[in-house]
């Protein structure tokens, strides 16, 4: 087929990038339009404090979205990100509060726990050939159960580690640049996004993740050990869930073991709205962050307008479908 | 054989059929006819136009010109339903049954008998009807058995029963024995004899010469989209049929001239894998182009994938440069300098959504990273550009996604990938499939250059002129076995076809 | 951590090991959940009463309070074990009546708890009067803001009996008793993080809110986090307990809260079943009580006993 389409674009611009970039641009335009809309129609929406509030409401979903972006680009799916986040938060609580270890150890433990559980999912998928949907559905329950078991089904508090608030509510940047009251949790989200972007675009890890998602068999026949790369992909996803776990538990000053169910769907929605294809091989981290912002701006704006929670849920659903529709239209054109 | 079928009127007549697809003339002035109670074999090389002709007969395609007559009247068959309504059915090579439904449910799908105000499916009636058809076919299949649990042979019988339930008078069978064992084949032939006796006309597409001899009344040969001739099957020698299938004279064809060195780089011995590879042994020398010829399904691709470690093998040994080597995964093969260039580039060769650069460096990425993970983009760019120039890949830049390249240029990108990886044993599976004539010549030149530079090349091709054009030596396969080896400089198409249709020739 | 693991292991062992033998009296107790602090306290009370009465219990519940079907499965499995009595907190006050009917037909005494069942099948219901409790929260909030100004509420869910009861109790009490107080907004959020963001958005929309009511532990955590993050100068009143909420009250982020008596509910269930087996008649509803608590009375032994961490 493509024999006849040779050099159609002729620009040297990779078509898949331009499609993803285009949709990222579409998502960005939607975000701006939403902000403008609410600024005009919702009293008290356009204030600095609310902007910070929106960012804070985005942080956890944004980080989880970045985590699952890796997996989705690789052609997989991870339904366990929400409960994995909870498990890592509980891990941090065990290490910091119950064992009294210093903060850096707690941070490492949470990320390591996430990476380890992610790697387990990866092994199950790559070696046992269990479809990702099912493997991570199982992992979702395993992580949730372990979080309850390890915590004794009780929240774990971080009162003995006052510096734990550094991970989310505190604003280090406001001390450096007065007036910029962005909480650390939000800054961490941006840093995670930037690093993730670099990993996906500049490192061999990212290259392999795109290759897996575009054409796993071709990658395998190129002599690439696809199993190892898959396991690494899920481990990265789990490790990033660990960061989300730190942010959420820092914000609540406690690891709440019952939290987390349903967060995976919000994260996947952010990824999809941000233009990453669920079919794999295509997507951007920045798109996911924009997607997460679209969801939280929508939620916040509708609440500020006093729209009922029930309708907010309906509108979010509509946005997801519209986003995927745009994705399909753009992909046909590209 | 029913005597004097000519005395009756043909049930099907196709005259002057023309069909073109963008860029290709698939059929030109083809004719075909079929009498009731006759088995009419349709033969030809891969791509001769048999399938296209049958798709026109069964309403899948519309002819650009020509006439189809059913029962001596002009007929228009705008779709498969229309063909079915006229009693024309096809049994596809890959069966179209719903595995989770029973035989009876499959046979009557979409037209189930109803009961109780048409609200419920009358399963009992359906089973009785199916049982009646099976009885007529003299086969013992339980109408209530789930199709997914049956052997392929029985599934095929269910397909035939389904066709008969439409009162089929014309049955097209596309290589019906390709997945059957000998007893199953005998059983099928018995069913076919029975259908004949009941006046059903059968178009029998096959590559297997002995089957034609066994059950066909007449044979029609097609070549390059054209009708060649129709002859009585029993009276025509096999060699004549082969000659008609191969056809063209080779006087004006380029032939391989060189030969490899005597240095052995690859020795495969006693390779077995299920029913698809049977005791295959061969050697490959440095600087040699070894052709693998055979009909579709002969097992050539399977051998290539096994040598490359893409599929597991049951037994056999592989020696590379004289050393016994375990090749369990493609990664092992690549590490030992073996590359496999699949016929299906889009699925197995290229990551089509990624750029020329990414594809060329895909197998050699370790050389282009720093700090263990970071890609050295500049170095990747430079080497990709080097190979684009060396292989004369036509692309606006190395950033171009490979999906947008032509087939020939895609093939060159894959070649580049393996050359960069220092592979010196290159296995090409249908290297010019989907590539236009001009680009083909260039790929041929490229392969010859590579061989001259000391690379060892295996070329799997279904196009006989291509095999003869390139190969220093030719291994011919049939049904998982190597049935013979020919000298590329002297072999003829007839030689190859004889070996390629030699079933059970070297039964171990 | 060791201790937690040990107790978890013990709890697991108990749950698995507690297969009823015919010799002993066995009551399955089916809650609406088990991971929430509140249910853990109910369980503790039930286990205490079981030990005191020399009976065996199991304590089970679905993963989330939306899984009515799962709870029904648990109920059916429990009835199949032919227990001597059954404790049940219905997720849906009507949907599970048929399943309970099976237990009643088998002559198994039933005690409902936490929220009622719309039927005569349970011998009694051990519960908090949610409407009265939320009205008490309204009183506490009204007093703290001088009985005038704007208030709002975040409720933990739209559909359960406790959510509806607390919503109605709070809203009606304010409307009836405090004409100068205006309820500007009521929203719903089912976990602490979502409650936080919801409350912040509500405060954003109505900067002149003076008081806020949060209807369960998660909502109350969200309320205290939202107050801290936004720096809003408002009066917060919570519901239930938990360490976060207790800390917030101690440091003044929330001024007070309502506690039910979860330990008492658990005890009531087991005690009532024991009494029923002994042939005693039980009242239709046993109010296990609730308390207003704030900085001043949190350490009072009577209050401290029903608070949980």
Short mmCIF file of C-alpha atoms in Angstrom, two decimals, chain B residues 37-242:
data_model
loop_
_atom_site.label_atom_id
_atom_site.label_comp_id
_atom_site.label_asym_id
_atom_site.label_seq_id
_atom_site.Cartn_x
_atom_site.Cartn_y
_atom_site.Cartn_z
CA UNK B 37 -20.97 -33.74 -11.36
CA UNK B 38 -17.48 -32.74 -12.41
CA UNK B 39 -14.29 -32.01 -10.47
CA UNK B 40 -12.44 -29.30 -12.36
CA UNK B 41 -8.96 -28.58 -11.05
CA UNK B 42 -7.64 -25.02 -11.29
CA UNK B 43 -3.88 -24.78 -11.21
CA UNK B 44 -1.20 -22.17 -11.47
CA UNK B 45 1.72 -20.64 -9.64
CA UNK B 46 1.22 -18.32 -6.73
CA UNK B 47 -0.23 -15.12 -8.13
CA UNK B 48 -1.48 -16.69 -11.35
CA UNK B 49 -4.98 -15.32 -10.71
CA UNK B 50 -6.83 -18.40 -9.42
CA UNK B 51 -8.10 -16.73 -6.26
CA UNK B 52 -9.18 -13.59 -8.04
CA UNK B 53 -11.14 -15.64 -10.57
CA UNK B 54 -12.88 -17.58 -7.81
CA UNK B 55 -13.67 -14.39 -5.93
CA UNK B 56 -15.41 -13.16 -9.04
CA UNK B 57 -17.32 -16.44 -9.32
CA UNK B 58 -18.46 -16.20 -5.69
CA UNK B 59 -19.49 -12.56 -5.94
CA UNK B 60 -16.71 -11.10 -3.79
CA UNK B 61 -15.25 -9.13 -6.71
CA UNK B 62 -17.00 -7.72 -9.75
CA UNK B 63 -15.32 -8.31 -13.11
CA UNK B 64 -14.32 -5.24 -15.14
CA UNK B 65 -15.47 -7.04 -18.27
CA UNK B 66 -16.64 -10.44 -19.38
CA UNK B 67 -19.64 -12.63 -18.88
CA UNK B 68 -20.70 -15.08 -16.21
CA UNK B 69 -23.39 -17.57 -17.21
CA UNK B 70 -25.17 -19.74 -14.69
CA UNK B 71 -27.36 -22.51 -16.14
CA UNK B 72 -26.81 -21.03 -19.58
CA UNK B 73 -28.20 -17.65 -18.62
CA UNK B 74 -26.19 -14.46 -18.05
CA UNK B 75 -25.90 -13.86 -14.33
CA UNK B 76 -24.87 -10.90 -12.21
CA UNK B 77 -23.43 -11.75 -8.83
CA UNK B 78 -23.21 -8.50 -6.89
CA UNK B 79 -22.23 -10.20 -3.65
CA UNK B 80 -21.59 -13.52 -1.91
CA UNK B 81 -25.26 -13.78 -0.95
CA UNK B 82 -26.29 -13.54 -4.57
CA UNK B 83 -23.81 -16.26 -5.49
CA UNK B 84 -25.06 -18.43 -2.66
CA UNK B 85 -28.62 -17.92 -3.82
CA UNK B 86 -27.59 -19.31 -7.22
CA UNK B 87 -26.06 -22.32 -5.47
CA UNK B 88 -22.42 -21.25 -5.65
CA UNK B 89 -20.45 -21.71 -2.42
CA UNK B 90 -16.78 -21.62 -1.50
CA UNK B 91 -14.87 -23.57 1.13
CA UNK B 92 -12.01 -21.28 2.09
CA UNK B 93 -8.56 -22.45 2.97
CA UNK B 94 -8.88 -20.83 6.35
CA UNK B 95 -12.28 -21.84 7.63
CA UNK B 96 -14.89 -19.32 8.62
CA UNK B 97 -16.65 -21.09 11.43
CA UNK B 98 -17.63 -19.88 14.86
CA UNK B 99 -15.65 -22.07 17.20
CA UNK B 100 -17.94 -21.76 20.18
CA UNK B 101 -21.08 -22.77 18.34
CA UNK B 102 -22.16 -26.28 17.49
CA UNK B 103 -22.00 -27.80 14.03
CA UNK B 104 -25.75 -27.32 13.55
CA UNK B 105 -25.66 -23.73 14.78
CA UNK B 106 -22.82 -22.98 12.37
CA UNK B 107 -24.58 -24.53 9.41
CA UNK B 108 -27.78 -22.55 9.94
CA UNK B 109 -26.28 -19.34 11.23
CA UNK B 110 -28.46 -16.38 10.28
CA UNK B 111 -31.37 -18.55 9.08
CA UNK B 112 -32.23 -20.63 12.10
CA UNK B 113 -35.58 -22.42 12.11
CA UNK B 114 -37.92 -20.71 14.60
CA UNK B 115 -40.72 -21.84 16.82
CA UNK B 116 -43.21 -20.36 19.27
CA UNK B 117 -44.24 -17.25 17.34
CA UNK B 118 -40.78 -16.97 15.79
CA UNK B 119 -39.35 -15.99 19.17
CA UNK B 120 -37.21 -19.00 19.84
CA UNK B 121 -34.66 -20.89 17.81
CA UNK B 122 -35.85 -24.40 17.15
CA UNK B 123 -32.63 -26.13 18.15
CA UNK B 124 -34.11 -29.61 17.71
CA UNK B 125 -35.28 -28.90 14.18
CA UNK B 126 -31.87 -27.43 13.40
CA UNK B 127 -30.10 -30.53 14.71
CA UNK B 128 -32.42 -32.78 12.71
CA UNK B 129 -31.76 -30.80 9.54
CA UNK B 130 -28.01 -30.84 10.11
CA UNK B 131 -28.08 -34.56 10.83
CA UNK B 132 -29.94 -35.10 7.56
CA UNK B 133 -27.24 -33.28 5.62
CA UNK B 134 -24.48 -35.22 7.39
CA UNK B 135 -26.31 -38.42 6.60
CA UNK B 136 -26.54 -37.47 2.95
CA UNK B 137 -22.77 -36.85 3.03
CA UNK B 138 -22.36 -40.25 4.75
CA UNK B 139 -20.35 -38.74 7.58
CA UNK B 140 -20.85 -39.20 11.31
CA UNK B 141 -20.64 -35.78 12.89
CA UNK B 142 -22.69 -34.96 15.97
CA UNK B 143 -24.72 -31.84 15.04
CA UNK B 144 -24.60 -30.75 18.69
CA UNK B 145 -20.81 -30.89 19.00
CA UNK B 146 -18.90 -27.65 19.36
CA UNK B 147 -16.94 -26.87 16.21
CA UNK B 148 -13.91 -25.60 18.14
CA UNK B 149 -13.35 -29.07 19.54
CA UNK B 150 -13.27 -30.75 16.13
CA UNK B 151 -10.26 -31.50 13.97
CA UNK B 152 -9.68 -29.25 10.98
CA UNK B 153 -10.85 -32.07 8.73
CA UNK B 154 -14.20 -32.32 10.47
CA UNK B 155 -14.55 -28.55 10.52
CA UNK B 156 -14.06 -28.62 6.79
CA UNK B 157 -16.82 -31.18 6.46
CA UNK B 158 -19.07 -28.88 8.47
CA UNK B 159 -18.25 -26.09 6.01
CA UNK B 160 -19.17 -28.38 3.14
CA UNK B 161 -22.39 -29.32 4.92
CA UNK B 162 -23.12 -25.63 5.34
CA UNK B 163 -22.63 -25.10 1.61
CA UNK B 164 -24.92 -28.04 0.85
CA UNK B 165 -27.57 -26.64 3.14
CA UNK B 166 -27.76 -23.75 0.68
CA UNK B 167 -28.46 -26.37 -1.98
CA UNK B 168 -25.05 -25.71 -3.45
CA UNK B 169 -24.60 -27.03 -6.95
CA UNK B 170 -21.18 -25.45 -7.38
CA UNK B 171 -18.58 -25.86 -4.69
CA UNK B 172 -15.21 -24.09 -4.84
CA UNK B 173 -12.56 -25.76 -2.70
CA UNK B 174 -9.40 -23.76 -2.09
CA UNK B 175 -6.55 -26.15 -1.24
CA UNK B 176 -8.82 -28.25 0.92
CA UNK B 177 -6.20 -30.84 1.84
CA UNK B 178 -3.49 -28.46 3.01
CA UNK B 179 -4.16 -29.13 6.68
CA UNK B 180 -5.32 -32.76 6.47
CA UNK B 181 -3.50 -36.01 7.08
CA UNK B 182 -3.72 -38.90 4.67
CA UNK B 183 -6.73 -40.69 6.13
CA UNK B 184 -8.57 -37.41 6.34
CA UNK B 185 -7.71 -36.71 2.71
CA UNK B 186 -9.13 -40.11 1.74
CA UNK B 187 -12.27 -39.34 3.67
CA UNK B 188 -12.62 -35.97 1.95
CA UNK B 189 -12.16 -37.59 -1.45
CA UNK B 190 -14.93 -40.03 -0.64
CA UNK B 191 -17.21 -37.13 0.21
CA UNK B 192 -16.20 -35.42 -3.03
CA UNK B 193 -17.00 -38.57 -5.05
CA UNK B 194 -20.38 -38.62 -3.40
CA UNK B 195 -21.05 -34.97 -4.19
CA UNK B 196 -20.10 -35.67 -7.80
CA UNK B 197 -22.52 -38.53 -7.95
CA UNK B 198 -25.20 -36.14 -6.71
CA UNK B 199 -24.46 -33.73 -9.54
CA UNK B 200 -22.52 -31.09 -7.63
CA UNK B 201 -19.80 -29.40 -9.69
CA UNK B 202 -16.55 -28.83 -7.86
CA UNK B 203 -13.80 -26.34 -8.63
CA UNK B 204 -10.70 -27.74 -6.99
CA UNK B 205 -7.81 -25.36 -6.44
CA UNK B 206 -4.60 -27.17 -5.59
CA UNK B 207 -0.87 -27.29 -6.02
CA UNK B 208 -0.74 -31.01 -5.58
CA UNK B 209 -0.27 -32.85 -8.81
CA UNK B 210 -1.18 -36.30 -7.49
CA UNK B 211 -4.50 -35.04 -6.15
CA UNK B 212 -5.35 -33.71 -9.58
CA UNK B 213 -4.59 -37.08 -11.03
CA UNK B 214 -6.67 -38.78 -8.36
CA UNK B 215 -9.92 -36.88 -8.43
CA UNK B 216 -10.04 -34.26 -11.17
CA UNK B 217 -11.85 -34.78 -14.45
CA UNK B 218 -10.37 -31.75 -16.18
CA UNK B 219 -7.65 -29.32 -15.31
CA UNK B 220 -7.38 -25.65 -16.26
CA UNK B 221 -4.03 -23.94 -15.96
CA UNK B 222 -3.62 -20.20 -15.43
CA UNK B 223 -0.47 -18.17 -15.56
CA UNK B 224 0.15 -14.48 -14.92
CA UNK B 225 -3.56 -13.71 -14.90
CA UNK B 226 -4.22 -15.45 -18.19
CA UNK B 227 -6.02 -18.58 -19.27
CA UNK B 228 -3.55 -21.10 -20.69
CA UNK B 229 -5.49 -24.23 -21.44
CA UNK B 230 -7.99 -26.83 -20.25
CA UNK B 231 -7.11 -30.50 -20.56
CA UNK B 232 -8.43 -33.86 -19.38
CA UNK B 233 -6.67 -34.56 -16.09
CA UNK B 234 -6.04 -38.27 -16.53
CA UNK B 235 -4.59 -38.14 -20.02
CA UNK B 236 -2.23 -35.20 -19.51
CA UNK B 237 1.26 -35.94 -18.20
CA UNK B 238 2.33 -34.06 -15.06
CA UNK B 239 5.33 -32.59 -16.84
CA UNK B 240 3.05 -30.98 -19.39
CA UNK B 241 0.93 -29.37 -16.68
CA UNK B 242 4.05 -28.07 -14.95
#
